[in-house]
Short mmCIF file of C-alpha atoms in Angstrom, two decimals:
data_model
loop_
_atom_site.label_atom_id
_atom_site.label_comp_id
_atom_site.label_asym_id
_atom_site.label_seq_id
_atom_site.Cartn_x
_atom_site.Cartn_y
_atom_site.Cartn_z
CA MET A 1 -22.14 28.73 -18.28
CA SER A 2 -20.47 32.10 -18.14
CA GLY A 3 -17.36 33.81 -16.95
CA GLU A 4 -13.92 32.27 -16.67
CA PRO A 5 -13.63 28.68 -17.87
CA MET A 6 -13.43 25.98 -15.20
CA VAL A 7 -10.62 24.26 -17.08
CA ARG A 8 -8.14 25.83 -19.43
CA CYS A 9 -5.46 23.77 -21.15
CA LEU A 10 -2.86 25.81 -23.01
CA ASP A 11 -0.54 24.12 -25.50
CA VAL A 12 -0.08 21.03 -23.35
CA HIS A 13 2.74 18.68 -24.31
CA LYS A 14 3.40 15.34 -22.66
CA ARG A 15 5.92 12.72 -23.61
CA PHE A 16 6.51 9.22 -22.21
CA GLY A 17 10.08 8.39 -23.12
CA ARG A 18 10.17 9.00 -26.85
CA LEU A 19 6.43 8.70 -27.32
CA GLU A 20 4.77 12.10 -27.75
CA VAL A 21 1.32 11.51 -26.29
CA LEU A 22 0.06 15.10 -26.10
CA GLN A 23 1.27 17.36 -28.86
CA GLY A 24 -0.11 20.78 -28.06
CA VAL A 25 -3.58 20.41 -26.59
CA ASN A 26 -5.72 23.49 -26.22
CA LEU A 27 -9.02 23.00 -24.48
CA ASP A 28 -11.42 25.13 -22.49
CA VAL A 29 -14.22 23.72 -20.39
CA ALA A 30 -16.83 26.16 -19.12
CA ARG A 31 -18.44 25.94 -15.68
CA ALA A 32 -21.24 23.38 -15.51
CA GLU A 33 -20.28 22.16 -18.97
CA VAL A 34 -20.25 18.44 -19.70
CA VAL A 35 -17.54 17.59 -22.22
CA VAL A 36 -17.19 14.13 -23.71
CA LEU A 37 -13.74 13.25 -25.05
CA ILE A 38 -13.69 10.72 -27.83
CA GLY A 39 -10.88 9.28 -29.91
CA ALA A 40 -8.96 6.12 -30.64
CA SER A 41 -6.85 4.53 -27.92
CA GLY A 42 -3.48 6.21 -27.82
CA SER A 43 -4.98 9.54 -28.84
CA GLY A 44 -4.08 10.97 -25.45
CA LYS A 45 -7.54 11.28 -23.88
CA THR A 46 -6.67 9.50 -20.63
CA THR A 47 -3.30 11.22 -20.41
CA LEU A 48 -4.96 14.62 -20.76
CA LEU A 49 -7.34 13.78 -17.94
CA ARG A 50 -4.45 12.67 -15.74
CA CYS A 51 -2.59 15.90 -16.52
CA ILE A 52 -5.57 17.98 -15.42
CA ASN A 53 -5.30 16.66 -11.87
CA HIS A 54 -1.52 16.36 -12.10
CA LEU A 55 -1.32 12.61 -11.81
CA GLU A 56 1.03 13.17 -14.75
CA THR A 57 3.50 16.03 -15.07
CA LEU A 58 3.63 18.32 -18.10
CA ASP A 59 6.55 18.67 -20.45
CA SER A 60 5.33 22.08 -21.54
CA GLY A 61 2.16 24.12 -21.53
CA ARG A 62 -0.16 25.02 -18.68
CA ILE A 63 -3.36 23.82 -17.18
CA TYR A 64 -5.63 26.04 -15.08
CA VAL A 65 -8.53 24.75 -13.03
CA ASP A 66 -10.86 27.42 -11.68
CA GLY A 67 -8.17 29.99 -12.37
CA GLU A 68 -5.43 28.17 -10.47
CA LEU A 69 -2.34 26.84 -12.23
CA ILE A 70 -2.14 23.09 -11.67
CA GLY A 71 1.04 21.33 -10.58
CA TYR A 72 3.31 24.32 -10.95
CA ARG A 73 3.94 27.70 -9.45
CA GLU A 74 4.86 30.76 -11.40
CA THR A 75 7.63 32.87 -9.86
CA ASN A 76 9.11 35.73 -11.86
CA GLY A 77 7.74 34.33 -15.07
CA ARG A 78 9.31 30.92 -14.58
CA LEU A 79 7.49 27.71 -13.80
CA ARG A 80 8.61 25.58 -10.89
CA GLU A 81 7.05 22.34 -9.74
CA ASP A 82 4.61 22.85 -6.91
CA SER A 83 5.15 21.27 -3.50
CA GLU A 84 3.39 17.98 -2.85
CA ARG A 85 1.06 19.60 -0.35
CA ALA A 86 -0.01 22.31 -2.78
CA VAL A 87 -0.67 19.74 -5.48
CA ALA A 88 -2.65 17.57 -3.06
CA ARG A 89 -4.72 20.57 -1.99
CA LYS A 90 -5.60 21.46 -5.57
CA ARG A 91 -6.35 17.83 -6.37
CA SER A 92 -8.85 17.61 -3.53
CA ALA A 93 -11.11 19.98 -5.47
CA ILE A 94 -11.01 17.73 -8.54
CA GLY A 95 -12.78 14.39 -8.40
CA MET A 96 -11.71 11.46 -10.56
CA VAL A 97 -13.49 8.23 -11.43
CA PHE A 98 -11.38 5.44 -12.89
CA GLN A 99 -12.06 2.68 -15.37
CA ARG A 100 -11.12 0.02 -12.83
CA PHE A 101 -12.93 1.77 -9.94
CA ASN A 102 -9.83 1.63 -7.67
CA LEU A 103 -11.90 1.30 -4.52
CA PHE A 104 -9.96 0.62 -1.33
CA PRO A 105 -10.59 -3.11 -0.77
CA HIS A 106 -9.81 -3.12 2.93
CA LEU A 107 -12.57 -0.58 3.66
CA THR A 108 -16.35 -0.83 3.42
CA ALA A 109 -18.32 1.29 0.96
CA LEU A 110 -18.93 3.89 3.67
CA GLY A 111 -15.31 3.59 4.74
CA ASN A 112 -14.19 4.37 1.20
CA VAL A 113 -16.45 7.40 1.00
CA ILE A 114 -15.43 8.97 4.33
CA GLU A 115 -11.70 8.20 4.11
CA ALA A 116 -10.64 11.39 2.33
CA PRO A 117 -13.04 13.81 4.08
CA VAL A 118 -11.86 12.57 7.47
CA HIS A 119 -8.14 12.40 6.79
CA VAL A 120 -7.61 15.09 4.18
CA ARG A 121 -10.22 17.72 5.05
CA LYS A 122 -10.34 16.80 8.72
CA VAL A 123 -14.12 16.55 8.79
CA PRO A 124 -15.28 15.02 12.10
CA ARG A 125 -16.07 11.36 11.66
CA LYS A 126 -19.75 11.50 12.64
CA GLU A 127 -20.37 14.34 10.22
CA ALA A 128 -18.47 12.55 7.46
CA GLU A 129 -20.48 9.37 8.04
CA ARG A 130 -23.74 11.28 7.85
CA LEU A 131 -22.75 12.92 4.58
CA GLY A 132 -21.35 9.64 3.32
CA ARG A 133 -24.62 7.82 3.91
CA GLU A 134 -26.48 10.58 2.07
CA LEU A 135 -24.16 10.29 -0.90
CA LEU A 136 -24.40 6.53 -1.04
CA ALA A 137 -28.19 6.80 -0.84
CA LYS A 138 -28.05 9.31 -3.69
CA VAL A 139 -26.25 6.80 -5.91
CA GLY A 140 -28.74 4.13 -4.90
CA LEU A 141 -26.59 2.15 -2.47
CA ALA A 142 -28.08 2.98 0.92
CA ASP A 143 -28.30 -0.73 1.74
CA LYS A 144 -24.68 -1.45 0.86
CA VAL A 145 -22.91 0.97 3.18
CA ASP A 146 -21.23 -1.75 5.23
CA GLU A 147 -20.23 -4.02 2.38
CA HIS A 148 -16.67 -4.45 1.21
CA PRO A 149 -15.99 -3.81 -2.48
CA ALA A 150 -15.39 -7.50 -3.17
CA ARG A 151 -19.04 -8.16 -2.34
CA LEU A 152 -20.34 -5.55 -4.79
CA SER A 153 -21.01 -5.82 -8.51
CA GLY A 154 -18.99 -3.71 -10.92
CA GLY A 155 -21.79 -1.20 -11.36
CA GLN A 156 -22.19 -0.88 -7.59
CA GLN A 157 -18.45 -0.45 -7.13
CA GLN A 158 -18.31 2.31 -9.70
CA ARG A 159 -21.23 4.09 -8.04
CA VAL A 160 -19.39 3.90 -4.71
CA ALA A 161 -16.35 5.33 -6.49
CA ILE A 162 -18.46 8.23 -7.75
CA ALA A 163 -19.81 8.82 -4.24
CA ARG A 164 -16.28 8.70 -2.90
CA ALA A 165 -15.14 11.37 -5.35
CA LEU A 166 -18.20 13.53 -4.62
CA ALA A 167 -17.55 13.34 -0.87
CA MET A 168 -14.73 15.85 -1.31
CA GLU A 169 -17.20 18.36 -2.83
CA PRO A 170 -15.20 18.85 -6.01
CA LYS A 171 -15.65 21.69 -8.50
CA LEU A 172 -14.79 19.41 -11.38
CA MET A 173 -15.29 15.70 -12.03
CA LEU A 174 -13.08 13.71 -14.37
CA PHE A 175 -14.31 10.36 -15.67
CA ASP A 176 -11.84 8.00 -17.34
CA GLU A 177 -13.91 5.44 -19.27
CA PRO A 178 -16.15 4.87 -16.26
CA THR A 179 -18.23 2.12 -17.85
CA SER A 180 -15.68 0.36 -20.05
CA ALA A 181 -14.98 -2.35 -17.50
CA LEU A 182 -18.63 -3.08 -16.77
CA ASP A 183 -20.93 -5.77 -18.05
CA PRO A 184 -23.44 -4.18 -20.44
CA GLU A 185 -26.45 -4.54 -18.15
CA LEU A 186 -24.63 -2.61 -15.41
CA VAL A 187 -23.63 0.34 -17.58
CA GLY A 188 -27.01 2.05 -17.34
CA GLU A 189 -27.04 2.46 -13.56
CA VAL A 190 -23.70 4.27 -13.68
CA LEU A 191 -24.66 6.50 -16.61
CA ASP A 192 -27.87 7.42 -14.77
CA VAL A 193 -25.84 8.64 -11.79
CA MET A 194 -23.58 10.62 -14.10
CA GLN A 195 -26.60 12.13 -15.84
CA SER A 196 -28.16 13.35 -12.59
CA LEU A 197 -24.80 14.79 -11.61
CA ALA A 198 -24.71 16.70 -14.89
CA ARG A 199 -28.24 17.98 -14.31
CA GLU A 200 -27.14 19.39 -10.96
CA GLY A 201 -24.62 21.55 -12.77
CA MET A 202 -21.35 19.69 -12.14
CA THR A 203 -18.55 20.47 -14.57
CA MET A 204 -17.59 17.12 -16.07
CA ILE A 205 -15.00 15.85 -18.51
CA VAL A 206 -15.84 12.31 -19.56
CA VAL A 207 -13.70 9.99 -21.64
CA THR A 208 -16.10 7.38 -22.94
CA HIS A 209 -17.24 5.27 -25.84
CA GLU A 210 -20.88 5.53 -24.75
CA MET A 211 -22.22 7.63 -27.59
CA GLY A 212 -25.75 7.51 -26.23
CA PHE A 213 -24.54 9.31 -23.12
CA ALA A 214 -22.65 11.82 -25.27
CA ARG A 215 -25.73 12.57 -27.31
CA GLY A 216 -28.09 12.77 -24.39
CA VAL A 217 -26.04 14.50 -21.72
CA ALA A 218 -22.98 16.21 -23.17
CA HIS A 219 -22.87 19.90 -24.09
CA SER A 220 -19.73 19.41 -26.18
CA VAL A 221 -18.02 16.52 -27.86
CA VAL A 222 -14.26 16.80 -28.40
CA PHE A 223 -12.51 14.47 -30.81
CA MET A 224 -8.82 13.86 -30.15
CA ASP A 225 -6.33 12.19 -32.42
CA GLU A 226 -2.57 11.74 -32.05
CA GLY A 227 -2.30 14.02 -29.08
CA GLN A 228 -4.28 16.96 -30.40
CA VAL A 229 -7.82 18.27 -30.38
CA VAL A 230 -9.03 17.76 -33.93
CA GLU A 231 -12.64 18.82 -33.71
CA ARG A 232 -15.12 20.16 -31.21
CA GLY A 233 -18.80 20.89 -31.32
CA THR A 234 -22.18 19.97 -29.94
CA PRO A 235 -23.07 16.27 -30.11
CA ASP A 236 -25.29 16.94 -33.09
CA GLN A 237 -22.56 18.82 -34.94
CA VAL A 238 -19.87 16.23 -34.34
CA PHE A 239 -21.90 13.07 -34.82
CA ALA A 240 -24.19 14.16 -37.64
CA SER A 241 -21.90 16.47 -39.60
CA PRO A 242 -18.24 16.09 -38.65
CA ARG A 243 -16.06 18.57 -40.48
CA GLN A 244 -12.66 16.92 -40.27
CA LEU A 245 -11.72 13.83 -42.26
CA ARG A 246 -10.14 12.15 -39.27
CA THR A 247 -13.30 12.66 -37.24
CA GLN A 248 -15.37 11.16 -40.04
CA ALA A 249 -13.05 8.16 -40.28
CA PHE A 250 -13.19 7.52 -36.55
CA LEU A 251 -16.96 7.86 -36.34
CA ARG A 252 -17.41 5.50 -39.24
CA LYS A 253 -15.56 2.89 -37.29
CA ILE A 254 -17.56 3.17 -34.12
CA LEU A 255 -21.05 4.26 -35.02
CA MET B 1 24.32 -56.26 12.00
CA ILE B 2 21.67 -53.59 12.36
CA ALA B 3 20.40 -55.29 15.50
CA ASN B 4 23.90 -54.97 16.96
CA VAL B 5 23.99 -51.23 16.27
CA LEU B 6 20.52 -50.80 17.73
CA LEU B 7 21.46 -52.66 20.90
CA GLU B 8 24.43 -50.32 21.35
CA ILE B 9 22.37 -47.14 21.32
CA ARG B 10 22.48 -45.59 24.73
CA PHE B 11 19.91 -42.78 25.05
CA ASP B 12 18.69 -41.79 28.47
CA TRP B 13 15.05 -40.61 28.21
CA GLY B 14 15.18 -40.06 31.94
CA THR B 15 17.67 -37.24 31.48
CA VAL B 16 15.49 -35.69 28.83
CA ALA B 17 12.54 -35.75 31.22
CA ASP B 18 14.71 -34.31 34.01
CA TYR B 19 15.93 -31.37 31.99
CA LEU B 20 12.80 -30.62 29.97
CA PHE B 21 11.45 -28.33 32.65
CA ASP B 22 14.69 -27.57 34.39
CA PRO B 23 14.68 -23.95 35.65
CA ILE B 24 17.91 -23.07 33.88
CA ILE B 25 16.60 -24.41 30.59
CA ILE B 26 13.26 -22.67 31.01
CA ARG B 27 14.91 -19.37 31.85
CA ALA B 28 17.16 -19.69 28.82
CA LEU B 29 14.08 -20.47 26.70
CA ARG B 30 12.49 -17.29 27.97
CA GLU B 31 15.66 -15.36 27.10
CA THR B 32 15.52 -16.72 23.56
CA MET B 33 11.89 -15.71 23.12
CA VAL B 34 12.34 -12.26 24.65
CA ILE B 35 15.45 -11.47 22.64
CA ALA B 36 13.84 -12.69 19.43
CA SER B 37 10.61 -10.77 20.07
CA LEU B 38 12.25 -7.48 21.02
CA ALA B 39 14.68 -7.71 18.14
CA MET B 40 11.76 -8.42 15.83
CA VAL B 41 9.92 -5.32 17.04
CA VAL B 42 13.01 -3.19 16.40
CA GLY B 43 13.43 -4.85 13.03
CA ILE B 44 9.82 -4.33 11.96
CA VAL B 45 9.61 -0.69 13.03
CA LEU B 46 12.96 0.30 11.56
CA GLY B 47 12.41 -1.93 8.55
CA THR B 48 9.10 -0.24 7.74
CA VAL B 49 10.75 3.19 7.84
CA LEU B 50 13.57 1.92 5.63
CA GLY B 51 11.14 0.24 3.24
CA VAL B 52 9.18 3.46 2.80
CA MET B 53 12.46 5.32 2.26
CA ARG B 54 13.37 2.82 -0.43
CA VAL B 55 10.22 3.60 -2.44
CA SER B 56 10.53 7.34 -1.89
CA ARG B 57 11.31 9.58 -4.83
CA ASN B 58 13.68 11.53 -2.61
CA PRO B 59 17.15 10.41 -3.76
CA VAL B 60 18.76 10.97 -0.36
CA ALA B 61 16.24 8.77 1.44
CA ASN B 62 16.38 6.15 -1.28
CA VAL B 63 20.16 5.82 -1.36
CA ALA B 64 20.64 6.01 2.40
CA ALA B 65 18.19 3.17 2.96
CA GLY B 66 19.77 1.23 0.12
CA LEU B 67 23.20 1.49 1.70
CA TYR B 68 21.87 0.36 5.05
CA VAL B 69 20.21 -2.70 3.53
CA TRP B 70 23.33 -3.55 1.55
CA PHE B 71 25.64 -3.39 4.54
CA TRP B 72 23.50 -5.26 7.06
CA ARG B 73 22.57 -8.02 4.68
CA ALA B 74 26.08 -8.57 3.36
CA THR B 75 27.78 -9.16 6.69
CA PRO B 76 27.13 -12.28 8.82
CA VAL B 77 25.14 -11.76 12.01
CA VAL B 78 27.88 -13.34 14.08
CA LEU B 79 30.35 -10.78 12.81
CA GLN B 80 27.91 -7.98 13.51
CA LEU B 81 27.50 -9.26 17.09
CA LEU B 82 31.24 -9.48 17.63
CA ILE B 83 31.83 -6.00 16.22
CA LEU B 84 28.99 -4.38 18.10
CA TYR B 85 29.79 -6.00 21.41
CA PHE B 86 33.50 -6.77 21.71
CA GLY B 87 34.57 -4.32 19.05
CA LEU B 88 32.72 -1.31 20.44
CA ARG B 89 33.74 -2.13 23.99
CA GLN B 90 37.34 -1.99 22.92
CA VAL B 91 37.07 1.14 20.83
CA ILE B 92 34.79 3.25 23.05
CA GLU B 93 36.76 3.93 26.19
CA ASN B 94 33.84 5.39 28.10
CA ASP B 95 32.92 3.76 31.41
CA LEU B 96 29.28 4.77 31.22
CA PHE B 97 29.00 3.10 27.84
CA ARG B 98 30.81 -0.06 28.91
CA ASP B 99 28.67 -0.43 32.02
CA ASN B 100 25.44 -0.09 30.08
CA TRP B 101 26.33 -1.96 26.92
CA THR B 102 25.52 -5.42 28.23
CA ARG B 103 25.69 -8.59 26.16
CA TRP B 104 21.94 -8.91 26.29
CA ARG B 105 21.30 -5.36 25.06
CA ALA B 106 23.96 -5.68 22.37
CA ALA B 107 22.28 -8.89 21.18
CA VAL B 108 18.81 -7.35 20.96
CA ILE B 109 20.06 -4.24 19.17
CA THR B 110 22.28 -6.14 16.75
CA PHE B 111 19.62 -8.67 15.84
CA GLY B 112 17.14 -5.80 15.48
CA LEU B 113 19.36 -3.73 13.21
CA ASN B 114 20.15 -6.80 11.14
CA GLU B 115 16.51 -7.78 10.86
CA ALA B 116 15.55 -4.25 9.76
CA ALA B 117 17.53 -4.75 6.56
CA TYR B 118 15.52 -7.85 5.64
CA MET B 119 12.23 -6.30 6.70
CA ALA B 120 12.97 -3.25 4.54
CA GLU B 121 12.99 -5.48 1.48
CA ILE B 122 9.81 -7.25 2.56
CA VAL B 123 8.06 -3.91 3.08
CA ARG B 124 9.32 -2.62 -0.27
CA ALA B 125 8.04 -5.73 -2.04
CA GLY B 126 4.74 -5.48 -0.19
CA ILE B 127 4.24 -1.87 -1.23
CA GLY B 128 5.14 -2.76 -4.81
CA SER B 129 2.57 -5.53 -4.85
CA VAL B 130 -0.33 -3.12 -4.38
CA GLU B 131 -1.97 -2.02 -7.64
CA PRO B 132 -0.80 1.39 -8.89
CA GLY B 133 -4.46 2.34 -9.30
CA GLN B 134 -4.73 2.50 -5.52
CA MET B 135 -2.13 5.25 -5.29
CA ASP B 136 -3.84 7.06 -8.19
CA ALA B 137 -7.17 6.97 -6.38
CA ALA B 138 -5.66 8.08 -3.08
CA LYS B 139 -3.82 10.95 -4.71
CA SER B 140 -6.84 12.02 -6.72
CA LEU B 141 -8.71 12.41 -3.44
CA GLY B 142 -6.07 14.85 -2.23
CA MET B 143 -3.81 12.57 -0.16
CA THR B 144 -0.06 13.09 -0.11
CA GLN B 145 2.16 10.12 -0.87
CA LEU B 146 2.80 9.56 2.82
CA GLN B 147 -0.89 9.71 3.70
CA ALA B 148 -1.68 7.31 0.90
CA LEU B 149 1.01 4.90 2.10
CA ARG B 150 -0.29 4.97 5.65
CA ARG B 151 -4.02 4.78 4.97
CA VAL B 152 -4.30 2.86 1.72
CA ILE B 153 -1.13 1.12 0.55
CA LEU B 154 0.45 -0.32 3.70
CA PRO B 155 -2.79 -1.82 5.05
CA GLN B 156 -3.11 -3.73 1.79
CA ALA B 157 0.58 -4.57 1.69
CA LEU B 158 0.21 -6.10 5.15
CA ARG B 159 -1.47 -9.20 3.77
CA ILE B 160 1.42 -9.85 1.43
CA MET B 161 4.00 -9.11 4.12
CA VAL B 162 2.73 -11.50 6.82
CA PRO B 163 4.06 -14.83 5.47
CA PRO B 164 7.63 -13.62 4.80
CA THR B 165 7.65 -11.73 8.10
CA GLY B 166 6.54 -14.90 9.86
CA ASN B 167 9.45 -16.66 8.20
CA GLU B 168 11.78 -13.97 9.47
CA PHE B 169 10.57 -14.37 13.03
CA ILE B 170 11.05 -18.12 12.88
CA ALA B 171 14.55 -17.58 11.53
CA MET B 172 15.15 -15.03 14.27
CA LEU B 173 14.15 -17.50 16.99
CA LYS B 174 16.75 -19.91 15.70
CA ASN B 175 19.39 -17.27 14.96
CA THR B 176 19.42 -16.16 18.59
CA SER B 177 21.46 -19.29 19.19
CA VAL B 178 24.34 -17.42 17.57
CA ALA B 179 24.31 -14.99 20.50
CA PHE B 180 26.44 -17.44 22.43
CA ALA B 181 29.31 -15.89 20.47
CA ILE B 182 29.09 -12.94 22.80
CA GLY B 183 28.21 -15.06 25.79
CA VAL B 184 24.46 -14.67 26.03
CA VAL B 185 22.90 -17.70 27.70
CA GLU B 186 19.99 -18.50 25.49
CA LEU B 187 18.37 -21.90 24.92
CA LEU B 188 21.05 -23.58 22.84
CA ASN B 189 23.90 -22.23 24.91
CA ALA B 190 22.20 -23.37 28.11
CA ALA B 191 21.76 -26.89 26.72
CA LYS B 192 25.40 -26.93 25.66
CA ILE B 193 26.62 -25.81 29.09
CA GLN B 194 24.53 -28.42 30.90
CA SER B 195 25.68 -31.19 28.59
CA ALA B 196 29.29 -30.30 29.38
CA ARG B 197 28.54 -30.95 33.05
CA ASN B 198 26.76 -34.28 32.80
CA PHE B 199 28.10 -35.52 29.45
CA LYS B 200 24.53 -36.28 28.27
CA ILE B 201 25.06 -34.40 25.06
CA MET B 202 22.35 -36.01 22.88
CA GLU B 203 19.77 -35.81 25.64
CA LEU B 204 20.31 -32.13 26.31
CA TYR B 205 20.25 -31.21 22.65
CA THR B 206 17.01 -33.19 22.34
CA VAL B 207 15.56 -30.96 25.05
CA ALA B 208 16.66 -27.86 23.12
CA ALA B 209 15.24 -29.23 19.87
CA PHE B 210 11.95 -30.00 21.60
CA TRP B 211 11.53 -26.45 22.81
CA TYR B 212 12.47 -24.90 19.46
CA LEU B 213 9.81 -27.12 17.87
CA VAL B 214 7.17 -26.13 20.39
CA VAL B 215 7.79 -22.40 20.09
CA VAL B 216 7.96 -22.36 16.29
CA SER B 217 4.83 -24.52 15.99
CA ALA B 218 2.86 -22.30 18.36
CA PHE B 219 3.96 -19.25 16.40
CA SER B 220 2.99 -20.88 13.09
CA LEU B 221 -0.56 -21.37 14.37
CA LEU B 222 -0.70 -17.70 15.35
CA GLN B 223 0.56 -16.68 11.93
CA ALA B 224 -2.12 -18.73 10.18
CA GLU B 225 -4.78 -17.06 12.32
CA LEU B 226 -3.37 -13.63 11.52
CA GLU B 227 -3.51 -14.42 7.81
CA ARG B 228 -7.16 -15.42 8.20
CA MET B 229 -7.93 -12.19 10.02
CA LEU B 230 -6.34 -10.09 7.30
CA ALA B 231 -8.45 -11.73 4.61
CA ALA B 232 -11.34 -9.55 5.78
CA GLY B 233 -12.04 -7.83 2.49
CA GLU B 234 -11.89 -10.86 0.25
CA ARG B 235 -14.77 -12.61 -1.41
CA GLU B 236 -13.81 -16.02 -0.05
CA ARG B 237 -13.35 -15.28 3.56
CA PRO B 238 -11.74 -18.11 5.55
CA GLU B 239 -13.30 -18.16 8.98
CA THR B 240 -10.93 -17.29 11.77
CA LEU B 241 -10.55 -19.70 14.66
CA LEU B 242 -11.39 -16.85 16.98
CA SER B 243 -14.79 -16.29 15.41
CA ARG B 244 -15.45 -20.01 15.39
CA ALA B 245 -14.58 -20.18 19.07
CA MET B 246 -16.90 -17.28 19.76
CA SER B 247 -19.83 -18.80 17.93
CA VAL B 248 -19.29 -22.05 19.81
CA MET B 249 -19.47 -20.08 23.03
CA GLY B 250 -22.81 -18.60 22.04
CA GLY B 251 -21.92 -15.34 20.26
CA SER B 252 -23.45 -14.72 16.86
CA ARG B 253 -21.39 -11.82 15.54
CA GLY B 254 -19.00 -12.74 12.76
CA ILE B 255 -15.54 -11.28 13.14
#
């Protein structure tokens, strides 16, 4: 973990109508760092994630991923919105895993995994299928390659979703409450995949309520409240000895 | 009293039998089906383009498509036929145009352009019916909006769009009867002309009604089969008649 940060958020503001969701977020994520974002609902965690891969626009501030400005282009000191193609290109290096999986129901598991490599990166189909099978095997679903999502359990679907995101060989993986929609007994299989991903050195930002994962896998825990970063530290620091009152109040409620 | 009325009903089934397969009637039936089918193709292709334009964030595309839909839905088809055939022939004093702008071609084009307006709304509704999470996932993998529409959204929207599109085709089959306003000899017109010759009005219209029933019923069966085929990704998969037929004939592959 050295050199330029993988993600740099500078004074990010985001408003939905009159609701100020992000009120000046500053956050750096180092390469190969695993950051867990915690906070109450409405604190802006999901919105921040969606701003990082420009699924949401910014009202002010900047976000850099691997040194590149996301969603905007700077010309003569002024920011202009990037073209759709430029945004899409930058997004392809950032993988995202959603709470509701969002698998493509009309495609099989393998179909889901190879869709973007074939049509976005123009990888030849045979090659994409080979890599796709490897990825699905890696997440423990080698025997489910030809199944449609409707035939898979929630945990299996989420693992396919992770494989699908990894198929684009991203530099950064964003997880938006990846296990919140799962039955408890299926949570473990997904967290295991995420843990092995972390061990391989993937830079990850994870919004989650799974404190066990945070303690065991995260390098940093970031607590957000009302659109700002309130506290940051190692899991031990934040969970055992939180410095801010708001952090203490939140942790009391959930731990 | 009722018996008296019943005794005075004069209906010649013989005439019905004579004209059921009469070459003029059959040719007119073919005209109806060809006009309806071609117009439907025009309507679906143009309608899909318009529907996508309607959901576009580009204000020019959005408004242009909106104006088209407004105009073609607000005016009666009969009026559109009269304007596009008789009207244009009067106004455009070009021999090449007048020679090539036949009643038949005018009918197909007019019905097609009219249908496109209705299909645009069906496509727009279909696109809107797909979960927003699907577009999020597609974009996060690096697809542009257009790519996402083509590969992810429209295939899913197809299922929703089939029943109303089927309705449109059935309506189209019957609406072609209006083409007699510009002198096209389709099924209804042919029946009318024949009945003027032999004064067997009820009998000839019975023949027309019979054929409309046959064609619409056959199409309805096809539509049901198409709906079964598109249910591929669902948990409860209704078996298609095609796959049942194949297993009866000795095949074992499910379709």
